[in-house]
mmCIF file of C-alpha atoms in Angstrom:
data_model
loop_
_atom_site.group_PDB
_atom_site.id
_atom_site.type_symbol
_atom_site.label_atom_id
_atom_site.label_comp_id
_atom_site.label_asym_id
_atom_site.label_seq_id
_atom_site.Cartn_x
_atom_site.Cartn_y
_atom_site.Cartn_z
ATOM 1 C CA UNK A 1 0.000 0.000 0.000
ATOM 2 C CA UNK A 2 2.868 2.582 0.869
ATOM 3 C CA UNK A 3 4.358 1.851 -2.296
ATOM 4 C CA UNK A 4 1.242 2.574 -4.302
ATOM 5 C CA UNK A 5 1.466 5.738 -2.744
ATOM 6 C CA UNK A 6 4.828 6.671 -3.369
ATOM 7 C CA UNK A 7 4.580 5.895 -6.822
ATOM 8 C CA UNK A 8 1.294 8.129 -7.308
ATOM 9 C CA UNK A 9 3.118 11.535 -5.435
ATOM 10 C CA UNK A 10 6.012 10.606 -8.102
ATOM 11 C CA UNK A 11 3.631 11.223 -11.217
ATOM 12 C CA UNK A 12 1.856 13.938 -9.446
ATOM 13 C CA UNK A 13 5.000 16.090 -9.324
ATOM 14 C CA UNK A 14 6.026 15.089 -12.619
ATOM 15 C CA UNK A 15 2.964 16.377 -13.852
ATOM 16 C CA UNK A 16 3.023 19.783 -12.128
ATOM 17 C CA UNK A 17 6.518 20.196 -13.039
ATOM 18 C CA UNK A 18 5.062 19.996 -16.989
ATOM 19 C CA UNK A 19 2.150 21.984 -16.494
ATOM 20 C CA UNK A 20 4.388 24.959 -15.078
ATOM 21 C CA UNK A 21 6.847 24.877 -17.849
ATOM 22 C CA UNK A 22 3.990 25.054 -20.558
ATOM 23 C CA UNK A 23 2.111 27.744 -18.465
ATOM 24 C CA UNK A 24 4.804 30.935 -18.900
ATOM 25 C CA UNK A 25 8.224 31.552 -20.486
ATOM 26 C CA UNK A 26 10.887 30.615 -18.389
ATOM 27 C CA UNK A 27 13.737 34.167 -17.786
ATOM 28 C CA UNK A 28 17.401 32.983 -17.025
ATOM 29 C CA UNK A 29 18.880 34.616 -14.562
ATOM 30 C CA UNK A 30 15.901 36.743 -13.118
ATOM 31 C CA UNK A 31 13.819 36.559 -10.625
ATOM 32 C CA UNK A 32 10.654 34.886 -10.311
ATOM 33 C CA UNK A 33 8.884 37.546 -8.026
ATOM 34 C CA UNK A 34 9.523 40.138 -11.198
ATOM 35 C CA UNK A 35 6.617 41.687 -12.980
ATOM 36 C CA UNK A 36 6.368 39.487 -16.048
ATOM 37 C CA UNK A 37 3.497 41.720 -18.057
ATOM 38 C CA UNK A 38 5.794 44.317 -19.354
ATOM 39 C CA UNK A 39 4.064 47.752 -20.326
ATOM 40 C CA UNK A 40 3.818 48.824 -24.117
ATOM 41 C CA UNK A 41 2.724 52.453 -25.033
ATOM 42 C CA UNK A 42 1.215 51.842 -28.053
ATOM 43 C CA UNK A 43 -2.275 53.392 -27.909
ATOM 44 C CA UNK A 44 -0.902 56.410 -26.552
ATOM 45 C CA UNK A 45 1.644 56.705 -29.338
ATOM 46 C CA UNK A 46 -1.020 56.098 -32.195
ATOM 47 C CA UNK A 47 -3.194 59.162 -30.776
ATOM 48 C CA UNK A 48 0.050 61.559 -31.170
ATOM 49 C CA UNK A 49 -0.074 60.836 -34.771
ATOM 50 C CA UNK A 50 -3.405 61.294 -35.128
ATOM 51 C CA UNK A 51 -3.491 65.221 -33.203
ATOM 52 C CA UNK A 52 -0.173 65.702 -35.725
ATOM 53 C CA UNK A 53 -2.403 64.940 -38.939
ATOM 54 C CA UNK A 54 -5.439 66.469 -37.570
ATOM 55 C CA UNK A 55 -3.471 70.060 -37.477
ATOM 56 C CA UNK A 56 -1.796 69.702 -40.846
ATOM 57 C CA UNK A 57 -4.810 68.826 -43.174
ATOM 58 C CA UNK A 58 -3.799 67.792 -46.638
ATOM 59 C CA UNK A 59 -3.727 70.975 -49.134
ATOM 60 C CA UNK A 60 -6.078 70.138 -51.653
ATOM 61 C CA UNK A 61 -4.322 70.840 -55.282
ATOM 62 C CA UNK A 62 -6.088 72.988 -57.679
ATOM 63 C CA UNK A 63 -5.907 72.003 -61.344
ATOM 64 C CA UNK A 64 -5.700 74.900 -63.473
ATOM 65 C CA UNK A 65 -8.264 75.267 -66.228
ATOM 66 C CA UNK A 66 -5.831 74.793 -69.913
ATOM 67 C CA UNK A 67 -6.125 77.648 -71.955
ATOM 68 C CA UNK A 68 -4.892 76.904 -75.481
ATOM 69 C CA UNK A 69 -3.934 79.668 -77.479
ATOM 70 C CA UNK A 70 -4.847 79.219 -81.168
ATOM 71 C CA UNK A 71 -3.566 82.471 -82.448
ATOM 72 C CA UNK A 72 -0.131 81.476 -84.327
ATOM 73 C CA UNK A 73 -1.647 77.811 -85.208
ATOM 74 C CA UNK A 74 -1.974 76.732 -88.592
ATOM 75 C CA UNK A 75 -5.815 75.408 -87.483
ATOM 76 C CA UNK A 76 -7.180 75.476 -84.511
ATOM 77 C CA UNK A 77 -6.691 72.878 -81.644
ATOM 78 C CA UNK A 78 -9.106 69.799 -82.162
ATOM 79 C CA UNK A 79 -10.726 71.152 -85.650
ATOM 80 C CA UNK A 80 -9.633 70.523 -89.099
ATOM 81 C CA UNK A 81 -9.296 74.369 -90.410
ATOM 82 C CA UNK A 82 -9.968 77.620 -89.492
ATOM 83 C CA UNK A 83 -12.713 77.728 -92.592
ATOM 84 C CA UNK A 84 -14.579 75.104 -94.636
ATOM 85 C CA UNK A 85 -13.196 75.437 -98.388
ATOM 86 C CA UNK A 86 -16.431 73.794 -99.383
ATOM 87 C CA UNK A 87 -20.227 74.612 -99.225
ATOM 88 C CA UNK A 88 -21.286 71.011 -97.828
ATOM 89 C CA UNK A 89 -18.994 70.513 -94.302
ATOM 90 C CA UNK A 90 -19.674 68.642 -91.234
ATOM 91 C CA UNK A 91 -20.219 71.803 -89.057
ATOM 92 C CA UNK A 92 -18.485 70.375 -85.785
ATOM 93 C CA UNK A 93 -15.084 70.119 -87.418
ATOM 94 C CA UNK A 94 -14.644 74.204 -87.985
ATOM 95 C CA UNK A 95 -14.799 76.506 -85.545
ATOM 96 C CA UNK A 96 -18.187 78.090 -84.972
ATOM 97 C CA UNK A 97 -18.938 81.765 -87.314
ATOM 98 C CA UNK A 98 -19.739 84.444 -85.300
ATOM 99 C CA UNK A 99 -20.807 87.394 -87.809
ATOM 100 C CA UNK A 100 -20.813 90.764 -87.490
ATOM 101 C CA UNK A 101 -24.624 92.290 -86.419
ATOM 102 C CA UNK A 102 -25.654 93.675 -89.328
ATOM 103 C CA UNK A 103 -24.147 90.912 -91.485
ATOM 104 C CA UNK A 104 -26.499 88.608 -89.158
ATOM 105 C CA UNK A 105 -29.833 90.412 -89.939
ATOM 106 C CA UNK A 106 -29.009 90.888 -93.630
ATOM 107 C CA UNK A 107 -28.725 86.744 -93.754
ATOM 108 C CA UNK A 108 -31.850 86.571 -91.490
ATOM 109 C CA UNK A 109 -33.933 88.473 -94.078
ATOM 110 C CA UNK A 110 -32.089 86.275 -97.014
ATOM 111 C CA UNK A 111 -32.882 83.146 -95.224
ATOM 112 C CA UNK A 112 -36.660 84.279 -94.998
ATOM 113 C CA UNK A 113 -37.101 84.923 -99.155
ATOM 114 C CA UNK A 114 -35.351 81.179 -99.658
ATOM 115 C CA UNK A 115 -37.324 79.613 -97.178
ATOM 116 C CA UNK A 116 -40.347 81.483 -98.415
ATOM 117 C CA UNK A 117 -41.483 82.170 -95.074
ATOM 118 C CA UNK A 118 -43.886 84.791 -93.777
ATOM 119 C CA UNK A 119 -42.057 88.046 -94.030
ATOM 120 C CA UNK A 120 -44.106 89.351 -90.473
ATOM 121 C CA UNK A 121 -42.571 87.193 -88.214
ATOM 122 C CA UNK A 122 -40.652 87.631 -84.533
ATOM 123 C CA UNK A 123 -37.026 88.286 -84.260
ATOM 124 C CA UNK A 124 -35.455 87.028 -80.753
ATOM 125 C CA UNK A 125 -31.949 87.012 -79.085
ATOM 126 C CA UNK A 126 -30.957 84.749 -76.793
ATOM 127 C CA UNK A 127 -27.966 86.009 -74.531
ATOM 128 C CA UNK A 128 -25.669 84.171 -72.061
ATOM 129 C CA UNK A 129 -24.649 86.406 -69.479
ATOM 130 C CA UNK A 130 -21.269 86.398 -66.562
ATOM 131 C CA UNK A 131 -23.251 86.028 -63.563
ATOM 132 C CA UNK A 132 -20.257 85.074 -60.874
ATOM 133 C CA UNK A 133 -18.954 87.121 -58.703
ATOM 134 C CA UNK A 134 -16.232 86.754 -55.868
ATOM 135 C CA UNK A 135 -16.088 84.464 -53.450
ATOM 136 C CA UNK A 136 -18.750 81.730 -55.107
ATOM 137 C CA UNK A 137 -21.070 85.047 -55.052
ATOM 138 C CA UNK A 138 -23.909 85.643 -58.305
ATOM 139 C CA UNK A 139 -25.159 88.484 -59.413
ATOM 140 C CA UNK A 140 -29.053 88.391 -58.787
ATOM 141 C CA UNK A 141 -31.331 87.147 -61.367
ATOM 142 C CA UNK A 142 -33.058 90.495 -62.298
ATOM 143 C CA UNK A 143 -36.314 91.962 -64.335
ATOM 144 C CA UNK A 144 -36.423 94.705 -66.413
ATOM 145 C CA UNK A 145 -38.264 96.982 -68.333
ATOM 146 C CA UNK A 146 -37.117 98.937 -71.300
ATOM 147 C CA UNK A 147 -38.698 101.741 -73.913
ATOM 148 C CA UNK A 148 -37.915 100.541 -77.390
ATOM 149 C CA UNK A 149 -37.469 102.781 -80.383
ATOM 150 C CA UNK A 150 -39.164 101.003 -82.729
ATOM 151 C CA UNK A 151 -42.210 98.949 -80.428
ATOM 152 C CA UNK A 152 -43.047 95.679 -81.592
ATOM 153 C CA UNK A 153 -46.687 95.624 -79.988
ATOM 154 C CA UNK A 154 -49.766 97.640 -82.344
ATOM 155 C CA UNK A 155 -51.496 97.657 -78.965
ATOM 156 C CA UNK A 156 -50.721 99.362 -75.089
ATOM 157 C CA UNK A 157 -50.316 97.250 -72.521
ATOM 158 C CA UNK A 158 -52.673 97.638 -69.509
ATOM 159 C CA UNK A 159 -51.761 99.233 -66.543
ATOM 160 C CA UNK A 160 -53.595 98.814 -62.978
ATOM 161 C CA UNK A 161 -52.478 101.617 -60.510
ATOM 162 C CA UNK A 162 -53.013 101.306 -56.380
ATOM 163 C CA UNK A 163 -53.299 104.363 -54.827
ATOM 164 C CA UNK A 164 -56.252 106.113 -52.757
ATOM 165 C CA UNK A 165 -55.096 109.381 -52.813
ATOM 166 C CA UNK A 166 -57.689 111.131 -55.057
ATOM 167 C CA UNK A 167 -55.599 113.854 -56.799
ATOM 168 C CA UNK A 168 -53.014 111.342 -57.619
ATOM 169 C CA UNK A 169 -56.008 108.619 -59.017
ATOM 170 C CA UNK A 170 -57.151 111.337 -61.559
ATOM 171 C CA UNK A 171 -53.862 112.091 -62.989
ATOM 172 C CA UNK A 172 -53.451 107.961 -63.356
ATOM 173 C CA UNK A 173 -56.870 107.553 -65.006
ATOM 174 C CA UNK A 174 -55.880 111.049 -67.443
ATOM 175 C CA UNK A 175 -52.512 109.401 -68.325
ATOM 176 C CA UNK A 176 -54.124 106.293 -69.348
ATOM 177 C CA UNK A 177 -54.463 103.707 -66.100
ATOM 178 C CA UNK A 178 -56.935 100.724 -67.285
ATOM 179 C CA UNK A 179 -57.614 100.810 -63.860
ATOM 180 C CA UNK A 180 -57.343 102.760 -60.570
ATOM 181 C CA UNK A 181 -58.410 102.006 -57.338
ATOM 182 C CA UNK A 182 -56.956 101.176 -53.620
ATOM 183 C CA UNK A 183 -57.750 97.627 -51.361
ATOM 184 C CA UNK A 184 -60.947 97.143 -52.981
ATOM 185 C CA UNK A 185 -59.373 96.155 -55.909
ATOM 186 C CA UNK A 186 -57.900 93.391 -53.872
ATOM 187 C CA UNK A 187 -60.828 90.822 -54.117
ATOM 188 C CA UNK A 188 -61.406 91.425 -57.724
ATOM 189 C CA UNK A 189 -58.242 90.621 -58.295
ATOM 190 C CA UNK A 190 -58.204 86.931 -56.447
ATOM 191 C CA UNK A 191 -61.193 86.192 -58.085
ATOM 192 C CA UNK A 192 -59.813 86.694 -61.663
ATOM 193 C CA UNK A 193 -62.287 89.292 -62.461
ATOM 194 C CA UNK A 194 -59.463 92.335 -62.980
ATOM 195 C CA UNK A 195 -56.042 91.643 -64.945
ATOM 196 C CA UNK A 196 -53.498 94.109 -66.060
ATOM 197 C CA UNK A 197 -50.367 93.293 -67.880
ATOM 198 C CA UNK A 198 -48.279 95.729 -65.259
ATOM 199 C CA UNK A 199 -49.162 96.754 -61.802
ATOM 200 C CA UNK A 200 -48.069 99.806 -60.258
ATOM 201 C CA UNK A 201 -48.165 101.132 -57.049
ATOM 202 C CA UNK A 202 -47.694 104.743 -54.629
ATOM 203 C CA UNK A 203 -45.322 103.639 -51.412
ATOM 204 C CA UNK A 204 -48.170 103.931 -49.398
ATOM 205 C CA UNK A 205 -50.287 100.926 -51.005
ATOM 206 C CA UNK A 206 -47.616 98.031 -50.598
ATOM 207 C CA UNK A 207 -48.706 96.872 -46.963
ATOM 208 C CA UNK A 208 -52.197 96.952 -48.196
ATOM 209 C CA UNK A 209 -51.595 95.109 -51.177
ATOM 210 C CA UNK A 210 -49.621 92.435 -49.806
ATOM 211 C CA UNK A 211 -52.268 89.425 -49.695
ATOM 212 C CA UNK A 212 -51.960 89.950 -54.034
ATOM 213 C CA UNK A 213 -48.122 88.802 -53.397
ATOM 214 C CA UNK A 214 -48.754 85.113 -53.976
ATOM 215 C CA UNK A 215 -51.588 85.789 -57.018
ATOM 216 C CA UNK A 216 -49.253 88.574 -58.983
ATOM 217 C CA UNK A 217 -45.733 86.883 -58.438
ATOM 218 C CA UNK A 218 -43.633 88.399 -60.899
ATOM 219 C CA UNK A 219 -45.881 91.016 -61.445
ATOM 220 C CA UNK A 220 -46.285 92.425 -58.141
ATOM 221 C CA UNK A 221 -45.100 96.035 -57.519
ATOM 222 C CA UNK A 222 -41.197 96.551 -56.421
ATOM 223 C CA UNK A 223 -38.739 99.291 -56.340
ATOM 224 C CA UNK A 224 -36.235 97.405 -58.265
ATOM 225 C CA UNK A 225 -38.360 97.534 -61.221
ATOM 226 C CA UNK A 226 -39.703 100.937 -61.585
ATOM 227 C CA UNK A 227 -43.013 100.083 -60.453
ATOM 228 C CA UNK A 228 -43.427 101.696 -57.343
ATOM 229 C CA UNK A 229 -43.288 105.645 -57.224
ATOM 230 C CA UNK A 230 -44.628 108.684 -56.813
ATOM 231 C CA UNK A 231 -44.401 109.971 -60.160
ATOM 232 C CA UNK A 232 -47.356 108.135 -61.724
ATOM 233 C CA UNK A 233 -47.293 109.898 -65.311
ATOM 234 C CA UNK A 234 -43.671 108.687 -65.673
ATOM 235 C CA UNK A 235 -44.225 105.338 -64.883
ATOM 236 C CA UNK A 236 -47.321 104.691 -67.267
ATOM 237 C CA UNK A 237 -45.493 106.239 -69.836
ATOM 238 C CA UNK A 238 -42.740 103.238 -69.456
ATOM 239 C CA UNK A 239 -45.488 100.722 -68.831
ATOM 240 C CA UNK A 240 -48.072 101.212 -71.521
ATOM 241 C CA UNK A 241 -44.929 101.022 -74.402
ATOM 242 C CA UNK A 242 -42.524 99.617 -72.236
ATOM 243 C CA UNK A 243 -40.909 95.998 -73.326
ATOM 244 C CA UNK A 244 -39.998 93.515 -70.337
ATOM 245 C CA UNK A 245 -37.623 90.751 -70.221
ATOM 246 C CA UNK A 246 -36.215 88.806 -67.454
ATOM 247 C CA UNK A 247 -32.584 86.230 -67.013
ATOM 248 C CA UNK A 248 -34.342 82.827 -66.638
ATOM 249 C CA UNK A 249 -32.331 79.461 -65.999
ATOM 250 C CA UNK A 250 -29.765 81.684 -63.702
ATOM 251 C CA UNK A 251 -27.893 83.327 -66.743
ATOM 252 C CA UNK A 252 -30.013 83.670 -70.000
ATOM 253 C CA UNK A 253 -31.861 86.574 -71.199
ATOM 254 C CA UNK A 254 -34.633 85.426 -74.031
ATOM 255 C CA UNK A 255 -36.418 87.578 -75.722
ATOM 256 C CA UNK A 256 -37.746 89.429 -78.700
ATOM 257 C CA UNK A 257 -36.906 92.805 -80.143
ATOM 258 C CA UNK A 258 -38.647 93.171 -83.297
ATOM 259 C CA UNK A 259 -40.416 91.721 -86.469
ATOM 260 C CA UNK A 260 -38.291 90.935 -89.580
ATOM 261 C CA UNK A 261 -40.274 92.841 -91.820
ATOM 262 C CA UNK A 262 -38.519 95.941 -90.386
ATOM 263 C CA UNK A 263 -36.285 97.579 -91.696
ATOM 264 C CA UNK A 264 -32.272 96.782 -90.745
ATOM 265 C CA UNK A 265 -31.946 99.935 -88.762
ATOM 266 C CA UNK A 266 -34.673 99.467 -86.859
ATOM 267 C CA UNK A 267 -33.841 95.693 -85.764
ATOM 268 C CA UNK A 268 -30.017 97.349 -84.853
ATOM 269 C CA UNK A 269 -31.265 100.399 -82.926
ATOM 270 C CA UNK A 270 -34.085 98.009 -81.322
ATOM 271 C CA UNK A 271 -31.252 95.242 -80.289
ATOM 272 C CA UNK A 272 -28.863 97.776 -79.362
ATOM 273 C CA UNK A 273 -31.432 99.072 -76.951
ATOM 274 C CA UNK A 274 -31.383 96.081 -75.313
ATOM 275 C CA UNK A 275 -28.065 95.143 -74.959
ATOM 276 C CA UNK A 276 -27.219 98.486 -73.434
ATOM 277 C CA UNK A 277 -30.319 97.919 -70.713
ATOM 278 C CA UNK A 278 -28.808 94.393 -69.849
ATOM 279 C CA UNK A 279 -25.040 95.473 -69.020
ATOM 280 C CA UNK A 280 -26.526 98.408 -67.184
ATOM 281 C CA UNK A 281 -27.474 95.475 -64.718
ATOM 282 C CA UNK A 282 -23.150 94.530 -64.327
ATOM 283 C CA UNK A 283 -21.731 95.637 -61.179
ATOM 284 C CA UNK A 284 -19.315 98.427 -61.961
ATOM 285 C CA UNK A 285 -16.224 96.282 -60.634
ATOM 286 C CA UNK A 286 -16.711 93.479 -63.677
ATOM 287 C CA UNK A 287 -15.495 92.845 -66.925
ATOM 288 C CA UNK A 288 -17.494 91.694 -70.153
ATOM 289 C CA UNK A 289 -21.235 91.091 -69.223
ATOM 290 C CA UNK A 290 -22.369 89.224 -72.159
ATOM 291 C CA UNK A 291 -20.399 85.571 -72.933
ATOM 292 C CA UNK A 292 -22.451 84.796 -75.938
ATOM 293 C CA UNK A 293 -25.216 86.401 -78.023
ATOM 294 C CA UNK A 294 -27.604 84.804 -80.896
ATOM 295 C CA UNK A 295 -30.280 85.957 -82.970
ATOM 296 C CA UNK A 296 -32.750 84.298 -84.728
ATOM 297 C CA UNK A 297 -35.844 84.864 -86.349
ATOM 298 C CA UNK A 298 -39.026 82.588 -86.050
ATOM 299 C CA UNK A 299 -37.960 79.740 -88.943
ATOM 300 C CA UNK A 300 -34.157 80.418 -89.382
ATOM 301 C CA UNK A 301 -31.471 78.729 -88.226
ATOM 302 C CA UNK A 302 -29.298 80.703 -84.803
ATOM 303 C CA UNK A 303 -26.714 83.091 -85.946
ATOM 304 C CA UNK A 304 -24.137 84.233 -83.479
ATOM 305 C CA UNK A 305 -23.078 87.308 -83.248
ATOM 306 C CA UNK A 306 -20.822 90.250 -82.139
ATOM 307 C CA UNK A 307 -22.293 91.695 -78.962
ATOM 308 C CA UNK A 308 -19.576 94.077 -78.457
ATOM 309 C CA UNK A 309 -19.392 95.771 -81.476
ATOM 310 C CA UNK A 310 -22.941 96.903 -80.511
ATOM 311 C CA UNK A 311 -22.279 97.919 -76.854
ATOM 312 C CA UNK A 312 -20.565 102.243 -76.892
ATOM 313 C CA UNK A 313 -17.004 102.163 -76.202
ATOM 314 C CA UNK A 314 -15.795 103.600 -72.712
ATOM 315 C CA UNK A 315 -14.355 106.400 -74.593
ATOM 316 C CA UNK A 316 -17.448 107.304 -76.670
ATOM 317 C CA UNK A 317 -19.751 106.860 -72.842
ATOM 318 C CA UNK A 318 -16.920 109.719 -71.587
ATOM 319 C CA UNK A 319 -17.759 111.893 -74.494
ATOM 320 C CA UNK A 320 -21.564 111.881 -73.940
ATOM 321 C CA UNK A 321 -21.127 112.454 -70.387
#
């Protein structure tokens, strides 16, 4: 029995022995009381980094836009000659013609006898227009009014004036008002039973007139375009003959500015009316208004044109000053 015993203390030690070898490495020559879970500053070496890239962000690179010049080239970059040498050409491998303005409305009256379309028909321009400003600023999308020479319409436009002052409603109603009235106009109005092609107002009227804000929109009285004053003779007399356009799509000005059974000088004096009336909108501080200009009658083809050939030069705007 005693040597059963022995002999089961024998492989109980050897077995401890084993387990304590596999448990931990063994250290030579140190102590077994040291700490053996050395410290390792790791995490608080990967949050350095991070505070060193937070205050040095990357410097985002900006790619300047290429400008080619084509001026000393034998044809211009990406095109196959300055000028087709045939009347038949694929029109997207020459650059595009942009013709001088009264070499446009000569071809725009020769296009109309070919075609052998109506001779009484709408001439428009469409104009692209520098709208940015500094600092990712715009100039404001804007309305505007203007007197042609030469009108385009046979008929006056009708012209509703607020006011309640009764000295300033006769002078309206003797300088040709369709209508005149104050707030009781308002209800009319809603219920579709009054319309005017231009409203105009006396300061006073504007809070009174405010619940016509949502049913006149565009058309609703502001200082920014003429139509609120205390000069009521001076305003109709824009009004009634006056010709409005407006920059829709953020930078486009479409409209029209005569018929093509005019004659040229009155289409040039009638555009050039125009143009002068939309740069009059550019703050003083900017260069060229206009990017690009077309005109085009009601069945032709779009002709670009010249806008600044039309547009006085800052010496002859000195002169008449």
């Amino acid at each position: 029995m005693a040597t059963c015993t022995r002999t089961v203390w024998k492989v109980l030690a050897g077995c401890r022995r084993q387990l304590l070898n596999a448990s931990g490495p063994t250290y030579m020559g140190v102590s077994q009381t040291a700490q053996r879970n050395l410290p390792v500053r790791t995490f608080a070496a990967v949050r350095t980094l991070k505070k060193d890239k937070k205050e040095e962000p990357e410097k985002e690179e900006k790619k300047e836009k290429r400008v080619i010049d084509d001026s000393n080239r034998h044809k211009p970059y990406g095109k196959t000659a300055w000028a087709p040498v045939d009347d038949v050409y694929i029109i997207r491998h020459y650059p595009r013609t942009v013709y001088d303005v009264s070499d446009a409305i000569d071809m725009l009256k020769n296009f109309q006898v070919l075609d052998f379309t109506p001779r009484s028909q709408p001439v428009y321009i469409d104009l692209k227009l520098d709208m940015k400003l500094e600092k990712k600023r715009r100039v404001d999308p804007f309305v505007s009014t203007v007197h042609l020479p030469y009108p385009i319409k046979t008929q006056m436009n009708k012209v509703l004036v607020f006011t309640e002052d009764a000295n300033q409603a006769k002078v309206a109603q003797e300088s040709g008002a369709m209508f005149v009235g104050g707030a009781e106009l308002i209800q009319p109005i809603l219920d579709d039973e009054i319309s005017a092609d231009f409203y105009i107002a006396v300061p006073d009227m504007l809070p009174k007139i405010l619940p016509l804000k949502n049913k006149l929109r565009k058309k609703f009285p502001k200082n920014k375009r003429g139509s609120v004053g205390t000069n009521i003779p001076k305003m109709l007399d824009l009004f009634k003959i006056g010709h409005e356009y407006m920059v829709e799509s953020d930078c486009y000005v479409r409209t029209q500015i005569a018929m093509l059974d005019m004659p040229k000088e009155h289409i040039f004096t009638n555009l050039q009316t125009v143009l002068i009336d939309v740069c009059s909108h550019r703050p003083a501080d900017m260069g060229p208004f206009i990017e690009r200009a077309i005109i085009a009658s009601h069945t032709s083809e779009a002709l670009w044109f010249k806008s600044g050939d039309v547009l006085p030069k800052p010496a002859e705007k000195k002169q008449e000053e």
